Amino acid sequence: MSCALSQPTLGGQILRFTARGLFLTGGVLLFVLALTWLLYVIFIDSAGEPMNQLGNEGTDAADITSLYNVVFWMAGAVFFAIMAITLVFSIMFRERPGREALQIHGNSRLEIMWTLIPVIIVAAIAIPSFEVIAARTGDAPDDALQVIATGHQWWFEFEYPEYGLVTANELYVPADRPVEVLLHSEDVIHSFWVPRLAGKVDMVPGHENRLFFTPTVVQEEAYYAQCAEFCGLSHANMRFRVFVREQADFDQWVQAQLADAAEPAEGLVAEGAQIFATSACVGCHTIRGTAAQAQVGPDLTHVGSRTTLASAMMANTPENMARWLLDPPAVKPGSKMPDLDLTDDQVAKLVAYLESLE
Ligand code: CUA
């Protein structure tokens, strides 16, 4: 292949790059700069949103934000440079009447340059990345609270070995104590991500990953969390909530969760308990203190105490609970919980029972 890049041609082209060209180039550069800036403003502006990891003030994980900023600005610089160069060259060397567009083939110097520059950039990003990954996934401090988090299609199970407690979809942790999360999966690859606290680390079947973080900001509202690895039809509906509590409030929560399910009172609640015990529900769920001891779906011993339903898809209200029980796959596509053909009357009783399990 011949080299079409000859000095007179290129020099000539650049010389002919007149005031009009300069004006166009300036406009293009301004446009790309504005675009880069706009992207950054959007990121920063939404830092307070529940799913924005730039707002991770709730933990000791400032190192993740610093790394994010380094990568963002390096990527921003590359984006700006590539866009600007592409646009400027498109204008400078375009085809015009009486002149062909300039094409360059087989220039070794250029090729070495555009191979070396990305290698240097990737190496520069790799060093701080490995440092942060090693710091976040290495050995947790000895006093860490261990939580085994298991991903299922499409919900999260949380086990506290220290207390012999199992719950689902809502993770409670005490403030100012490191939390070590041991990540497992029951079926396919999921990922544990609490943007403002920790993550994201994959949950891989047959392999244990781990991460740790120390939550520092107690807040009434939940920290939002989401599976971050495509895991099938309802991946987007595989969410969870994290609550950071003062130690005393956390201890109180643990004690409440350790208790067996409340005895069903009279009326609707008792009738609901009867329906639960004699239907397909017991084939998949546990309600401690009753005969229901299966472990296919979430533990429902204290389902009434949760703020959300169906893996944090919706608020835990009697209306939503009824909608869910009537036809789970209609609410959550692909749901492993089938439509049990319950009547409205049965659903009303089950809702009364399940909501009583606080
Ligand atoms: Cu689990 Cu995506």
Coordinates of C-alpha atoms and ligand atoms in Angstrom, one line a residue:
M1 CA 0.0 0.0 0.0
S2 CA 1.4 3.4 -0.9
C3 CA 1.8 6.2 1.6
A4 CA -0.4 9.1 0.5
L5 CA 0.9 11.3 3.2
S6 CA 3.5 13.6 1.6
Q7 CA 4.7 16.7 3.3
P8 CA 3.9 19.2 0.5
T9 CA 0.3 17.9 0.4
L10 CA -0.2 18.1 4.1
G11 CA 1.5 21.4 4.4
G12 CA -0.5 22.8 1.6
Q13 CA -3.7 21.6 3.2
I14 CA -2.9 23.2 6.5
L15 CA -1.9 26.5 4.8
R16 CA -5.2 26.6 3.0
F17 CA -6.8 26.2 6.3
T18 CA -8.1 29.7 6.3
A19 CA -9.9 32.0 8.7
R20 CA -13.2 30.3 7.9
G21 CA -11.7 27.0 8.8
L22 CA -10.3 28.4 12.1
F23 CA -13.8 29.8 12.9
L24 CA -15.4 26.4 12.2
T25 CA -12.7 24.6 14.3
G26 CA -13.2 27.0 17.2
G27 CA -17.0 26.4 17.1
V28 CA -16.5 22.6 17.0
L29 CA -14.0 22.7 20.0
L30 CA -16.5 24.8 22.0
F31 CA -19.3 22.4 21.2
V32 CA -17.4 19.4 22.3
L33 CA -16.1 21.2 25.5
A34 CA -19.7 22.2 26.3
L35 CA -20.8 18.6 25.8
T36 CA -18.1 17.2 28.1
W37 CA -18.9 19.9 30.7
L38 CA -22.7 19.1 30.5
L39 CA -22.1 15.4 31.1
Y40 CA -20.1 16.3 34.2
V41 CA -22.7 18.7 35.5
I42 CA -25.4 16.0 35.1
F43 CA -23.3 13.5 37.1
I44 CA -22.4 16.0 39.8
D45 CA -25.9 17.5 39.9
S46 CA -27.5 14.0 40.6
A47 CA -24.9 13.1 43.3
G48 CA -27.7 13.3 45.9
E49 CA -29.9 10.8 44.0
P50 CA -30.2 7.3 45.6
M51 CA -28.5 5.5 42.7
N52 CA -25.5 7.9 42.2
Q53 CA -22.3 6.5 43.6
L54 CA -20.8 10.0 43.7
G55 CA -22.8 10.6 46.8
N56 CA -21.2 7.9 48.8
E57 CA -20.8 10.0 51.9
G58 CA -22.5 7.2 53.9
T59 CA -19.3 5.2 54.2
D60 CA -15.6 5.2 54.4
A61 CA -15.5 4.5 50.7
A62 CA -14.2 7.9 49.5
D63 CA -11.4 6.1 47.7
I64 CA -14.0 4.7 45.3
T65 CA -15.2 8.3 44.5
S66 CA -11.6 9.5 44.1
L67 CA -10.9 6.7 41.6
Y68 CA -14.1 7.4 39.8
N69 CA -13.2 11.1 39.4
V70 CA -9.7 10.2 38.1
V71 CA -11.2 7.8 35.5
F72 CA -14.0 10.2 34.6
W73 CA -11.6 13.1 33.9
M74 CA -9.2 10.9 31.9
A75 CA -12.1 9.5 29.9
G76 CA -13.4 13.0 29.5
A77 CA -10.1 14.2 28.2
V78 CA -9.9 11.3 25.7
F79 CA -13.5 11.9 24.6
F80 CA -12.8 15.6 24.1
A81 CA -9.6 15.0 22.2
I82 CA -11.0 12.3 19.9
M83 CA -14.2 14.3 19.1
A84 CA -12.3 17.5 18.5
I85 CA -9.6 15.9 16.3
T86 CA -12.1 13.9 14.4
L87 CA -14.3 17.0 13.7
V88 CA -11.4 19.3 12.9
F89 CA -9.8 16.9 10.5
S90 CA -13.1 16.2 8.8
I91 CA -13.4 19.9 8.1
M92 CA -9.7 20.4 7.2
F93 CA -9.3 17.5 4.9
R94 CA -12.8 17.1 3.4
E95 CA -13.4 16.7 -0.3
R96 CA -14.0 20.0 -2.1
P97 CA -14.4 21.0 -5.7
G98 CA -11.1 20.4 -7.4
R99 CA -9.6 18.6 -4.4
E100 CA -9.9 15.0 -3.2
A101 CA -10.3 14.2 0.5
L102 CA -6.9 13.3 2.0
Q103 CA -6.5 9.7 3.0
I104 CA -3.6 8.3 5.0
H105 CA -2.6 4.7 4.8
G106 CA 0.1 2.7 6.5
N107 CA 1.9 5.3 8.5
S108 CA 4.0 3.4 11.1
R109 CA 4.8 6.4 13.2
L110 CA 1.1 7.3 13.6
E111 CA 0.2 3.7 14.3
I112 CA 2.8 3.3 17.0
M113 CA 1.7 6.5 18.5
W114 CA -2.0 5.6 18.7
T115 CA -1.2 2.2 20.2
L116 CA 1.2 3.6 22.8
I117 CA -1.0 6.4 24.0
P118 CA -3.9 4.1 25.0
V119 CA -1.5 1.7 26.6
I120 CA -0.1 4.5 28.8
I121 CA -3.6 5.7 29.7
V122 CA -4.8 2.2 30.6
A123 CA -1.7 1.6 32.7
A124 CA -2.2 4.9 34.5
I125 CA -5.8 3.9 35.4
A126 CA -4.9 0.3 36.3
I127 CA -2.6 1.2 39.2
P128 CA -5.1 3.2 41.4
S129 CA -7.9 0.7 40.3
F130 CA -6.0 -2.3 41.7
E131 CA -5.1 -0.4 44.8
V132 CA -8.8 0.4 45.5
I133 CA -10.0 -3.1 44.6
A134 CA -7.4 -4.6 46.9
A135 CA -8.4 -2.3 49.7
R136 CA -12.1 -3.0 49.3
T137 CA -12.1 -6.8 48.8
G138 CA -9.2 -7.8 51.0
D139 CA -9.4 -9.0 54.6
A140 CA -12.0 -7.1 56.5
P141 CA -11.2 -5.8 60.0
D142 CA -11.6 -8.5 62.8
D143 CA -14.6 -6.8 64.3
A144 CA -16.5 -6.8 61.1
L145 CA -20.2 -7.9 61.0
Q146 CA -20.4 -10.8 58.6
V147 CA -23.3 -11.0 56.2
I148 CA -23.8 -13.8 53.7
A149 CA -25.6 -12.3 50.7
T150 CA -27.0 -14.8 48.2
G151 CA -28.4 -13.8 44.8
H152 CA -31.5 -15.7 43.5
Q153 CA -33.5 -15.1 40.4
W154 CA -34.7 -12.4 41.3
W155 CA -34.2 -11.5 44.9
F156 CA -31.6 -11.2 47.6
E157 CA -31.2 -13.4 50.7
F158 CA -29.2 -12.1 53.7
E159 CA -27.9 -14.3 56.4
Y160 CA -26.2 -13.1 59.7
P161 CA -24.2 -16.1 60.9
E162 CA -23.4 -14.2 64.1
Y163 CA -27.1 -14.2 65.1
G164 CA -28.3 -17.2 63.2
L165 CA -30.7 -14.9 61.3
V166 CA -31.9 -15.1 57.7
T167 CA -33.9 -12.4 56.0
A168 CA -34.5 -11.2 52.5
N169 CA -34.3 -8.0 50.3
E170 CA -33.8 -5.6 53.2
L171 CA -30.3 -5.5 54.8
Y172 CA -29.9 -3.8 58.2
V173 CA -26.4 -2.8 59.4
P174 CA -25.1 -0.9 62.4
A175 CA -23.3 2.4 61.8
D176 CA -19.5 2.7 62.4
R177 CA -18.9 -1.0 62.3
P178 CA -17.3 -2.6 59.3
V179 CA -19.6 -4.9 57.4
E180 CA -18.1 -7.8 55.5
V181 CA -20.4 -9.1 52.8
L182 CA -19.7 -12.7 51.6
L183 CA -21.2 -12.9 48.1
H184 CA -22.8 -16.1 46.8
S185 CA -25.3 -17.0 44.1
E186 CA -27.9 -19.8 43.9
D187 CA -28.3 -19.8 40.1
V188 CA -26.7 -17.4 37.7
I189 CA -24.2 -14.5 38.1
H190 CA -25.7 -11.5 40.0
S191 CA -24.0 -8.4 41.3
F192 CA -24.2 -6.7 44.7
W193 CA -24.4 -2.9 44.3
V194 CA -25.4 -0.2 46.8
P195 CA -24.2 2.9 44.9
R196 CA -23.9 5.1 47.9
L197 CA -22.4 2.5 50.2
A198 CA -20.6 -0.3 48.5
G199 CA -20.1 -2.4 45.4
K200 CA -20.3 -3.5 42.8
V201 CA -19.0 -7.0 43.1
D202 CA -20.3 -10.0 41.3
M203 CA -22.1 -12.9 43.0
V204 CA -20.9 -16.0 41.2
P205 CA -22.3 -19.5 41.6
G206 CA -19.8 -21.9 43.3
H207 CA -17.4 -19.1 44.2
E208 CA -17.2 -16.7 47.1
N209 CA -16.5 -13.1 46.5
R210 CA -16.3 -10.6 49.3
L211 CA -16.3 -6.9 49.9
F212 CA -16.4 -4.7 53.0
F213 CA -17.5 -1.2 53.9
T214 CA -18.1 0.8 57.0
P215 CA -21.4 2.8 56.9
T216 CA -21.1 6.0 58.8
V217 CA -24.3 8.0 58.1
V218 CA -27.4 6.9 59.9
Q219 CA -30.5 7.9 58.0
E220 CA -34.2 7.1 58.3
E221 CA -34.6 6.4 54.6
A222 CA -33.1 3.3 53.0
Y223 CA -30.0 3.2 50.8
Y224 CA -31.1 1.9 47.4
A225 CA -29.5 -1.1 45.9
Q226 CA -29.7 -3.1 42.7
C227 CA -28.4 -6.2 41.0
A228 CA -25.8 -4.9 38.6
E229 CA -25.2 -8.0 36.4
F230 CA -27.7 -9.0 33.8
C231 CA -29.3 -12.2 35.2
G232 CA -32.4 -12.8 33.1
L233 CA -35.9 -11.5 32.5
S234 CA -36.4 -9.6 35.8
H235 CA -32.8 -8.4 36.3
A236 CA -34.1 -4.8 36.4
N237 CA -36.6 -5.8 39.1
M238 CA -33.9 -7.4 41.4
R239 CA -33.4 -4.6 43.9
F240 CA -32.9 -4.4 47.7
R241 CA -32.7 -1.8 50.4
V242 CA -30.0 -1.2 53.0
F243 CA -30.8 0.5 56.4
V244 CA -28.0 2.0 58.5
R245 CA -29.0 2.1 62.2
E246 CA -27.4 3.2 65.5
Q247 CA -26.0 0.1 67.2
A248 CA -28.9 0.0 69.8
D249 CA -31.6 0.2 67.1
F250 CA -29.8 -2.4 65.1
D251 CA -29.7 -4.8 68.2
Q252 CA -33.4 -4.1 68.7
W253 CA -34.1 -5.0 65.0
V254 CA -32.1 -8.2 65.4
Q255 CA -34.0 -9.3 68.4
A256 CA -37.3 -8.6 66.7
Q257 CA -36.3 -10.5 63.6
L258 CA -35.1 -13.5 65.7
A259 CA -38.5 -14.0 67.3
D260 CA -40.8 -16.6 65.8
A261 CA -43.7 -15.3 63.8
A262 CA -46.6 -13.7 65.7
E263 CA -49.4 -16.1 66.5
P264 CA -52.3 -15.4 64.2
A265 CA -55.1 -13.6 66.0
E266 CA -58.7 -14.1 65.3
G267 CA -60.7 -13.4 62.1
L268 CA -59.1 -12.7 58.7
V269 CA -55.6 -13.1 60.0
A270 CA -56.2 -16.6 61.4
E271 CA -58.1 -17.6 58.2
G272 CA -55.1 -16.3 56.2
A273 CA -52.7 -18.4 58.3
Q274 CA -54.9 -21.4 57.6
I275 CA -54.8 -20.8 53.8
F276 CA -51.1 -20.3 53.9
A277 CA -50.5 -23.5 55.8
T278 CA -52.7 -25.6 53.4
S279 CA -51.7 -24.2 50.1
A280 CA -48.6 -24.2 47.8
C281 CA -47.0 -21.4 49.9
V282 CA -45.4 -23.8 52.3
G283 CA -43.6 -25.5 49.4
C284 CA -41.3 -22.5 49.0
H285 CA -41.3 -20.3 52.1
T286 CA -40.3 -20.4 55.7
I287 CA -42.4 -18.8 58.5
R288 CA -40.5 -19.6 61.7
G289 CA -42.8 -20.9 64.4
T290 CA -45.1 -22.6 61.9
A291 CA -44.8 -25.8 59.7
A292 CA -43.7 -23.7 56.8
Q293 CA -39.9 -24.4 56.5
A294 CA -39.1 -24.5 52.8
Q295 CA -36.2 -22.4 51.5
V296 CA -36.9 -21.8 47.9
G297 CA -38.3 -18.3 48.2
P298 CA -37.7 -15.5 50.7
D299 CA -38.2 -16.1 54.5
L300 CA -41.5 -14.5 55.4
T301 CA -41.3 -14.8 59.2
H302 CA -41.3 -11.0 59.5
V303 CA -42.4 -9.9 56.0
G304 CA -44.9 -7.4 57.5
S305 CA -41.9 -5.5 58.9
R306 CA -40.4 -4.8 55.5
T307 CA -40.9 -1.6 53.7
T308 CA -41.0 -3.1 50.3
L309 CA -42.2 -6.2 48.4
A310 CA -41.1 -8.4 45.6
S311 CA -37.3 -7.6 45.9
A312 CA -37.9 -3.9 46.6
M313 CA -40.0 -3.4 43.5
M314 CA -42.9 -1.7 45.3
A315 CA -43.9 -0.4 48.7
N316 CA -45.2 -2.9 51.2
T317 CA -48.9 -1.9 51.2
P318 CA -51.9 -4.2 51.4
E319 CA -52.9 -3.2 47.9
N320 CA -49.5 -4.1 46.5
M321 CA -49.4 -7.3 48.5
A322 CA -52.8 -8.3 47.0
R323 CA -51.7 -7.4 43.5
W324 CA -48.6 -9.5 44.0
L325 CA -50.4 -12.6 45.4
L326 CA -53.1 -12.5 42.6
D327 CA -50.6 -12.9 39.8
P328 CA -46.8 -12.6 40.6
P329 CA -45.5 -13.0 37.0
A330 CA -47.8 -10.2 35.9
V331 CA -46.1 -7.9 38.4
K332 CA -42.6 -9.3 37.9
P333 CA -42.0 -10.9 34.6
G334 CA -40.5 -14.4 34.9
S335 CA -41.2 -14.6 38.6
K336 CA -40.5 -18.0 40.0
M337 CA -43.5 -17.6 42.2
P338 CA -46.4 -18.8 40.0
D339 CA -49.9 -17.6 39.7
L340 CA -51.7 -19.8 42.3
D341 CA -55.2 -19.1 41.1
L342 CA -56.2 -17.6 44.4
T343 CA -59.6 -16.1 44.7
D344 CA -60.0 -12.4 45.8
D345 CA -61.3 -13.7 49.1
Q346 CA -58.3 -15.9 49.7
V347 CA -56.0 -13.1 48.7
A348 CA -57.6 -10.7 51.2
K349 CA -57.1 -13.2 54.0
L350 CA -53.5 -13.9 53.0
V351 CA -52.8 -10.2 52.9
A352 CA -54.2 -9.8 56.4
Y353 CA -52.0 -12.7 57.7
L354 CA -48.8 -11.7 55.9
E355 CA -49.1 -8.0 56.9
S356 CA -49.5 -9.1 60.5
L357 CA -46.1 -10.8 60.5
E358 CA -44.1 -7.8 61.8
Ligands
CUA1 CU1 -29.5 -10.5 39.5 CU2 -29.3 -9.0 37.7

